[in-house]
mmCIF file of N, CA, C and O in Angstrom:
data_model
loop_
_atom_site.group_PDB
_atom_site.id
_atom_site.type_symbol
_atom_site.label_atom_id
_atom_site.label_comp_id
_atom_site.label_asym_id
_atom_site.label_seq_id
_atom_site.Cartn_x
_atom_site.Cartn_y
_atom_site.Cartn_z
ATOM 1 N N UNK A 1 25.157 -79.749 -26.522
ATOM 2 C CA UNK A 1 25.758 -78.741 -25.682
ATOM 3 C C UNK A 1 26.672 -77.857 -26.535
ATOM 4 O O UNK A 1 27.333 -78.509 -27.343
ATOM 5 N N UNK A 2 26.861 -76.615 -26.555
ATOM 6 C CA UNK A 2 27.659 -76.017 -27.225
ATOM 7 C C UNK A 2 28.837 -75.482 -26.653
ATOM 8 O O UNK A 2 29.056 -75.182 -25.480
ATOM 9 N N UNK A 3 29.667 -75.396 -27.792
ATOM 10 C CA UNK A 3 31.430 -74.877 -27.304
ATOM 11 C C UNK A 3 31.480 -73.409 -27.197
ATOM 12 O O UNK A 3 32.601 -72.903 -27.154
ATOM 13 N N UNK A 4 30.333 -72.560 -27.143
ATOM 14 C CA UNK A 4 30.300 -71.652 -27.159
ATOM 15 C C UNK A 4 31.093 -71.152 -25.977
ATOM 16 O O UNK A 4 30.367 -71.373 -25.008
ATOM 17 N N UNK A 5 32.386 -70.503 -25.494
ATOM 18 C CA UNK A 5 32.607 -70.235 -24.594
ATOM 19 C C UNK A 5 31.819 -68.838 -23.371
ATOM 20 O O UNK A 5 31.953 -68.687 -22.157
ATOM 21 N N UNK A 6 30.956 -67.981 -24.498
ATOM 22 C CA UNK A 6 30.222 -66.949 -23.849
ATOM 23 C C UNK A 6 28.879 -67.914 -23.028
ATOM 24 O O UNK A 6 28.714 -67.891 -21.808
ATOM 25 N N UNK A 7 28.256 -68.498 -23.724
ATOM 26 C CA UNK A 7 27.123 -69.244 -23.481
ATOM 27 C C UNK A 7 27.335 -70.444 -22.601
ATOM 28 O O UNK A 7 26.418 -71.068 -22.066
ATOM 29 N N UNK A 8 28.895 -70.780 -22.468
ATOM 30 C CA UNK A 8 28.393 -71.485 -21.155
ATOM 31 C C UNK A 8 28.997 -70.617 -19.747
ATOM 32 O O UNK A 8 28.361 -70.720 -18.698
ATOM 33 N N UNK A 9 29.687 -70.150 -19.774
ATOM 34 C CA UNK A 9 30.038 -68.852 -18.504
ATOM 35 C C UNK A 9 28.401 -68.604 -18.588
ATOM 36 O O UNK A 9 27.950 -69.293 -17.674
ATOM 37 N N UNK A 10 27.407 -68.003 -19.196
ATOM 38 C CA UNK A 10 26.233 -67.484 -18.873
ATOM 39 C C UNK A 10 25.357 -68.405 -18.237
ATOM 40 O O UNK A 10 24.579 -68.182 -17.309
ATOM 41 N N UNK A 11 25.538 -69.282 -18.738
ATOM 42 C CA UNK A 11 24.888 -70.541 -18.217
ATOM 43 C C UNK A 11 25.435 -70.866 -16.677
ATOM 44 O O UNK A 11 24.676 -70.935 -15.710
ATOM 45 N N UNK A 12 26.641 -71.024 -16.619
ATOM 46 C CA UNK A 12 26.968 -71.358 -15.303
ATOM 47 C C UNK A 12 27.004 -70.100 -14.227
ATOM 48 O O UNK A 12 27.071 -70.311 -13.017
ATOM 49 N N UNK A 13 26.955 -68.814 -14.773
ATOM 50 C CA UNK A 13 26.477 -67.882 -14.003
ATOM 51 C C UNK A 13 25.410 -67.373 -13.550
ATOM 52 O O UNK A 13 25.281 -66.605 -12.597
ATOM 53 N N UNK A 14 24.478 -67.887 -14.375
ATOM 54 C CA UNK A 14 22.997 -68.400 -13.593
ATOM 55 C C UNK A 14 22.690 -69.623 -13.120
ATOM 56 O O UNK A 14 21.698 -69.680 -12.393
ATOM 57 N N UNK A 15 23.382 -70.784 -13.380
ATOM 58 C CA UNK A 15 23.110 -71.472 -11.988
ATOM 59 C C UNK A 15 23.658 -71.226 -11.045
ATOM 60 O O UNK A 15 23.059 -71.618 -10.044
ATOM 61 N N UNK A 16 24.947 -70.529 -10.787
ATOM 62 C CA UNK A 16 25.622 -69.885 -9.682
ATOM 63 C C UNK A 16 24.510 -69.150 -8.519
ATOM 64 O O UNK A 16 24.136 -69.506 -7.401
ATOM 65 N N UNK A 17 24.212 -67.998 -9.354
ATOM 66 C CA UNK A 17 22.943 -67.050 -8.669
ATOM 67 C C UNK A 17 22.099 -68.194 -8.365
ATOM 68 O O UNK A 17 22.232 -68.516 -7.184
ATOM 69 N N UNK A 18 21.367 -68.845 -8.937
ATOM 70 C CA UNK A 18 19.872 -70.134 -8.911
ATOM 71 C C UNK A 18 20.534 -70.311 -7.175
ATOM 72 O O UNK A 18 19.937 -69.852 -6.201
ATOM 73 N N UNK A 19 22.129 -71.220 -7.074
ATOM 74 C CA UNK A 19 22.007 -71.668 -5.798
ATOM 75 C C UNK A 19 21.812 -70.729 -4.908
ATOM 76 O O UNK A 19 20.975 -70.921 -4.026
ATOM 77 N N UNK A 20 22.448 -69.688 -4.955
ATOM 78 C CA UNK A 20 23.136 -68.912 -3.983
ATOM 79 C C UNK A 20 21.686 -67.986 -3.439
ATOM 80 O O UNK A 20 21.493 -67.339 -2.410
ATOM 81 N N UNK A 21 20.803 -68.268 -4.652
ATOM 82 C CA UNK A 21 18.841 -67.106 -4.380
ATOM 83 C C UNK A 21 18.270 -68.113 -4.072
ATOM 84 O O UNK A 21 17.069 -67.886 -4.218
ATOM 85 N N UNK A 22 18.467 -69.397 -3.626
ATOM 86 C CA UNK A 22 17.557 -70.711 -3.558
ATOM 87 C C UNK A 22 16.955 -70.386 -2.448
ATOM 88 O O UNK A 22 15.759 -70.096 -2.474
ATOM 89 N N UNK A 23 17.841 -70.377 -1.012
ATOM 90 C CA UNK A 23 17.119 -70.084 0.048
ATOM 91 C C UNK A 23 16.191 -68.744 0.531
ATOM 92 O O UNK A 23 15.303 -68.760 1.383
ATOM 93 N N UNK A 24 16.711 -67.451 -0.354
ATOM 94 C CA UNK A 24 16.245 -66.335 -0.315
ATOM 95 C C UNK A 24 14.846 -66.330 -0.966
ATOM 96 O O UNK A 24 13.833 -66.017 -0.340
ATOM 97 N N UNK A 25 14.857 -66.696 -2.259
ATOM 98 C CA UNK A 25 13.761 -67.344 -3.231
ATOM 99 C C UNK A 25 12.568 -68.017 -2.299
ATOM 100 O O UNK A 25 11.603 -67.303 -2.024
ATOM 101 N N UNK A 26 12.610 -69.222 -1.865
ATOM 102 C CA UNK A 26 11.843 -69.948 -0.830
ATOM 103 C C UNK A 26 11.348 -69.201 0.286
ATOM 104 O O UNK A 26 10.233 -69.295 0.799
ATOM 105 N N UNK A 27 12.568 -68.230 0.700
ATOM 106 C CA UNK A 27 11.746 -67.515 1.707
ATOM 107 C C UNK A 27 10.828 -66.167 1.471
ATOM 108 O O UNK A 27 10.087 -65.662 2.315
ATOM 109 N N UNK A 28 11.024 -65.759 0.286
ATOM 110 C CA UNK A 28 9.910 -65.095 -0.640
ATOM 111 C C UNK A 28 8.363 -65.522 -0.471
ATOM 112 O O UNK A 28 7.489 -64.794 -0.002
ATOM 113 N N UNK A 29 8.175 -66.960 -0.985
ATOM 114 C CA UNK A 29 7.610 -67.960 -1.236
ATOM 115 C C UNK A 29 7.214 -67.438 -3.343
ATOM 116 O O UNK A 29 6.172 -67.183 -3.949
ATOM 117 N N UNK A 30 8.851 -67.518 -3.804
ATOM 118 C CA UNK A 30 9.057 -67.064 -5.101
ATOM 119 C C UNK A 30 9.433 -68.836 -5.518
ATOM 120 O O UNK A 30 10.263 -69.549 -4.954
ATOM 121 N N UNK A 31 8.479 -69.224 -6.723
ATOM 122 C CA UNK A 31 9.050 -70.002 -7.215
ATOM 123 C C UNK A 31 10.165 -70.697 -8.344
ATOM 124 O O UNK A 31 10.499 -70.009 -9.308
ATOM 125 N N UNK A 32 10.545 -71.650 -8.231
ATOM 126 C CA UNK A 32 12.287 -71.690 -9.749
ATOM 127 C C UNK A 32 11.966 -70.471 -11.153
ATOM 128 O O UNK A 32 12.606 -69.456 -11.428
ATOM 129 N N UNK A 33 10.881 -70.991 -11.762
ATOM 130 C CA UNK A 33 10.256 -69.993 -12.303
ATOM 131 C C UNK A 33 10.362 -68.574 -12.441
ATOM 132 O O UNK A 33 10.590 -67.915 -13.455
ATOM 133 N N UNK A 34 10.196 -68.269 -11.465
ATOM 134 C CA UNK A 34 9.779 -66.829 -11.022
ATOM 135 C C UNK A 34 11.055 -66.790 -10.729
ATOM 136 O O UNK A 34 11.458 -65.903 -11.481
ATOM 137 N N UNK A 35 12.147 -67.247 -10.003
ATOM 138 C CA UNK A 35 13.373 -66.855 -9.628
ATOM 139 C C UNK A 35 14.018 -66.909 -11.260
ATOM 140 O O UNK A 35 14.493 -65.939 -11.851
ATOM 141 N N UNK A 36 13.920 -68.005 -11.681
ATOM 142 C CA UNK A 36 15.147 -68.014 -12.758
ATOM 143 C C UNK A 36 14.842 -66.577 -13.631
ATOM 144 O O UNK A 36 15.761 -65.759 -13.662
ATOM 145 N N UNK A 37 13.888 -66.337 -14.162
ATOM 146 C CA UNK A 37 13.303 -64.924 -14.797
ATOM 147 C C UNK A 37 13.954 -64.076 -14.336
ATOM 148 O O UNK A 37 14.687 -63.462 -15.111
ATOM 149 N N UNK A 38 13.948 -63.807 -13.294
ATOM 150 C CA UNK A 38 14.476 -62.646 -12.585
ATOM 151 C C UNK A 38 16.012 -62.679 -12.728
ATOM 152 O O UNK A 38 16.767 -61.712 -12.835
ATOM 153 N N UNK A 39 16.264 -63.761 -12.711
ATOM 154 C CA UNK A 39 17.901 -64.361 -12.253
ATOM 155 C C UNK A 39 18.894 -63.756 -13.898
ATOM 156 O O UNK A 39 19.909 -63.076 -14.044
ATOM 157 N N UNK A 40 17.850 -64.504 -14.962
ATOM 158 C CA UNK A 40 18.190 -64.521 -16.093
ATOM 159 C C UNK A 40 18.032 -63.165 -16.910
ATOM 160 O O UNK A 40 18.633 -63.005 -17.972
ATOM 161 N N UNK A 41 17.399 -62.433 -16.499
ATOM 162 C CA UNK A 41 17.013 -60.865 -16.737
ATOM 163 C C UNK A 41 18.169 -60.048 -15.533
ATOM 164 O O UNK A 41 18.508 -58.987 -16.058
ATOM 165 N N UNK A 42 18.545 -60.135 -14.765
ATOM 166 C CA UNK A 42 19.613 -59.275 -13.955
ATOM 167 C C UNK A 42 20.909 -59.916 -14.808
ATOM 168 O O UNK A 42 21.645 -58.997 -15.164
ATOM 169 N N UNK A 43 21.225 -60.769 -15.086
ATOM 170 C CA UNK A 43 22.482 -61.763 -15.744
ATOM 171 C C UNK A 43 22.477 -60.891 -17.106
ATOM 172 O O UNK A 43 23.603 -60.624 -17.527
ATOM 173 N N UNK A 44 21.128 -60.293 -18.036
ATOM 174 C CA UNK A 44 21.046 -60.229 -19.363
ATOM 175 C C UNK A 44 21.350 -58.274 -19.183
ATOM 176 O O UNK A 44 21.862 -57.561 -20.046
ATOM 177 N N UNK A 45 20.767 -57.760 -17.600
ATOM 178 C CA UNK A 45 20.855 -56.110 -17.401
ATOM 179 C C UNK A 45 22.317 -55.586 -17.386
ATOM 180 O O UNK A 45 22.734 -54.536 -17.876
ATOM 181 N N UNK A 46 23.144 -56.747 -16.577
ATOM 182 C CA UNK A 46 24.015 -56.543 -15.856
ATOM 183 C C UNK A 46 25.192 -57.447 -16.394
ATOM 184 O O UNK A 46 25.560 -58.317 -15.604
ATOM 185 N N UNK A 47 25.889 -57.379 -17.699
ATOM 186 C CA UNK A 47 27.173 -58.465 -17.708
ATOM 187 C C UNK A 47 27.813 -58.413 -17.774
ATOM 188 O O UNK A 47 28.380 -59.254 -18.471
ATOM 189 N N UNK A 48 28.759 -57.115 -16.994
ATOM 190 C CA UNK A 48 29.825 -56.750 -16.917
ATOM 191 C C UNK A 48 30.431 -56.059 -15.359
ATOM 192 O O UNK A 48 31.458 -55.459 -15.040
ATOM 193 N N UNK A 49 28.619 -56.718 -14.295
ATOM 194 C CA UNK A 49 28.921 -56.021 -13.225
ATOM 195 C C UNK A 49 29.779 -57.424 -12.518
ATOM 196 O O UNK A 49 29.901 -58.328 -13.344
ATOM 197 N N UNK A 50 30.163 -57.623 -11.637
ATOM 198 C CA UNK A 50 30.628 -58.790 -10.359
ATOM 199 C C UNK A 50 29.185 -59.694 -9.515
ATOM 200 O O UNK A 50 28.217 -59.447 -8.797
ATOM 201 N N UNK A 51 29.718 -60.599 -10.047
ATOM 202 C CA UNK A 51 28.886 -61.625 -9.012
ATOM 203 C C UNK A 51 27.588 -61.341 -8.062
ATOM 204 O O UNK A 51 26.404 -61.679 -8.059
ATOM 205 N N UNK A 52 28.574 -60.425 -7.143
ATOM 206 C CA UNK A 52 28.018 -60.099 -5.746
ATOM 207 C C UNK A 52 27.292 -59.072 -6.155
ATOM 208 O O UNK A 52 26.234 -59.160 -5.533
ATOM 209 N N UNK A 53 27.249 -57.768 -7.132
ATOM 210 C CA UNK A 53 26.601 -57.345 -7.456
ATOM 211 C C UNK A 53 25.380 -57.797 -8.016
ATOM 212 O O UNK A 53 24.362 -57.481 -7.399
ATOM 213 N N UNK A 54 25.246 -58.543 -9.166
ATOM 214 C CA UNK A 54 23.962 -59.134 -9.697
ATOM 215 C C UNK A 54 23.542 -59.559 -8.769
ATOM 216 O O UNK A 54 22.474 -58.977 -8.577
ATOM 217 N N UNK A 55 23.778 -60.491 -7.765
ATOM 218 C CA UNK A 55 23.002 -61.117 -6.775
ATOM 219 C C UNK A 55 22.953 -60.269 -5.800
ATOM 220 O O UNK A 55 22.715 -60.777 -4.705
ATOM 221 N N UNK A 56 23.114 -59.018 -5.830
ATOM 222 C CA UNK A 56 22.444 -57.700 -4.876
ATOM 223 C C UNK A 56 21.548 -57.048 -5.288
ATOM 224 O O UNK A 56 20.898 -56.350 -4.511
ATOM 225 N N UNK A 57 21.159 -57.116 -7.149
ATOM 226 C CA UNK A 57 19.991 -56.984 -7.968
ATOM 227 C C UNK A 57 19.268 -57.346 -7.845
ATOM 228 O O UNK A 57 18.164 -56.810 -7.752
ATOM 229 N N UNK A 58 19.678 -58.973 -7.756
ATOM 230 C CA UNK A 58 18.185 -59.658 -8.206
ATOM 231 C C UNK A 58 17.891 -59.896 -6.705
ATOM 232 O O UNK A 58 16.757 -60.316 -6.475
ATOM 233 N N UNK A 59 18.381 -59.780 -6.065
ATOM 234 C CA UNK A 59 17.376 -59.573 -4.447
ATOM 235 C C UNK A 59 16.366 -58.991 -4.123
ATOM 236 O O UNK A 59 15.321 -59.189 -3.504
ATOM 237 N N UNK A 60 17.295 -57.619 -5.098
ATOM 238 C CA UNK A 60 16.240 -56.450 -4.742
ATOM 239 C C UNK A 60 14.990 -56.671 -5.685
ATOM 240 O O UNK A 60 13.830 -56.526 -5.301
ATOM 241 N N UNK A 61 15.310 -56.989 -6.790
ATOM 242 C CA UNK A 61 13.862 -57.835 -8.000
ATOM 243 C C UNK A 61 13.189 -58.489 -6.932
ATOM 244 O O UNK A 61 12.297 -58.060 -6.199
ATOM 245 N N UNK A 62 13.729 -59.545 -6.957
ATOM 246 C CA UNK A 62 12.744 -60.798 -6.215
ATOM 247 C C UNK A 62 11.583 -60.102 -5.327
ATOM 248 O O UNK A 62 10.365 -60.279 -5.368
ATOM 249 N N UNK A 63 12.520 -59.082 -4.348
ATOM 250 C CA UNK A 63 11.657 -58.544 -2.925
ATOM 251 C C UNK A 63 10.712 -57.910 -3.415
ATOM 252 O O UNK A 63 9.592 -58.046 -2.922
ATOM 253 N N UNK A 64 10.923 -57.069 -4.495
ATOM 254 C CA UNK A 64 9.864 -56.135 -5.316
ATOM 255 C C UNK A 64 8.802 -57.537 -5.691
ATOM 256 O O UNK A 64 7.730 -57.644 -5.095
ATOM 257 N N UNK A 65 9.212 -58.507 -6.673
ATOM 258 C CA UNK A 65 8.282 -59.304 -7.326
ATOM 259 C C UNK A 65 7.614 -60.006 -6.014
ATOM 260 O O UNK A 65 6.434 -60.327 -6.157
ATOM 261 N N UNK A 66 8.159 -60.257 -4.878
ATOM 262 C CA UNK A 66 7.144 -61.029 -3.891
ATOM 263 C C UNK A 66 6.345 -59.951 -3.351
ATOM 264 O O UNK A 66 5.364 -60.540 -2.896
ATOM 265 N N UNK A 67 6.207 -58.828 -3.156
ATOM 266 C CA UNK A 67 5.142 -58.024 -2.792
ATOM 267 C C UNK A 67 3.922 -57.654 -3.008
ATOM 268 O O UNK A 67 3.403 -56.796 -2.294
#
C-alpha cells in the first residue's frame, strides 16, 4: 500500500463515487467494470471539481454509456 498521500485521497475518492453510483449503475444495468471506467475517467477529467459535481458527471457518462 503506499504513503502516497495524493494516491490514496484518489483511491478513496473513487470508492466514494463506486458507492454512492452503485444503485444508479445497477439500474443502468451498467456493470463494476463499466462503472469503475467511467468513475475513474470523471475522477482523472475532473480533480479539482467537488464531490457532488463528479458524481453529476459521471451520471451523465453512465446514462450516455447505457444507451
Amino acid at each position: 500500500m503506499s504513503d502516497d498521500p495524493e494516491a490514496a485521497h484518489r483511491r478513496d475518492a473513487i470508492q466514494y463515487m463506486m458507492r454512492r453510483l452503485n444503485g444508479f449503475a445497477r439500474g443502468l444495468n451498467l456493470d463494476e467494470a463499466a462503472t469503475r471506467q467511467i468513475v475513474e475517467k470523471v475522477y482523472a477529467d475532473m480533480p479539482v471539481h467537488t464531490d457532488e459535481e463528479r458524481l453529476s458527471e459521471a451520471r451523465n457518462r453512465m446514462t450516455v454509456a447505457s444507451a
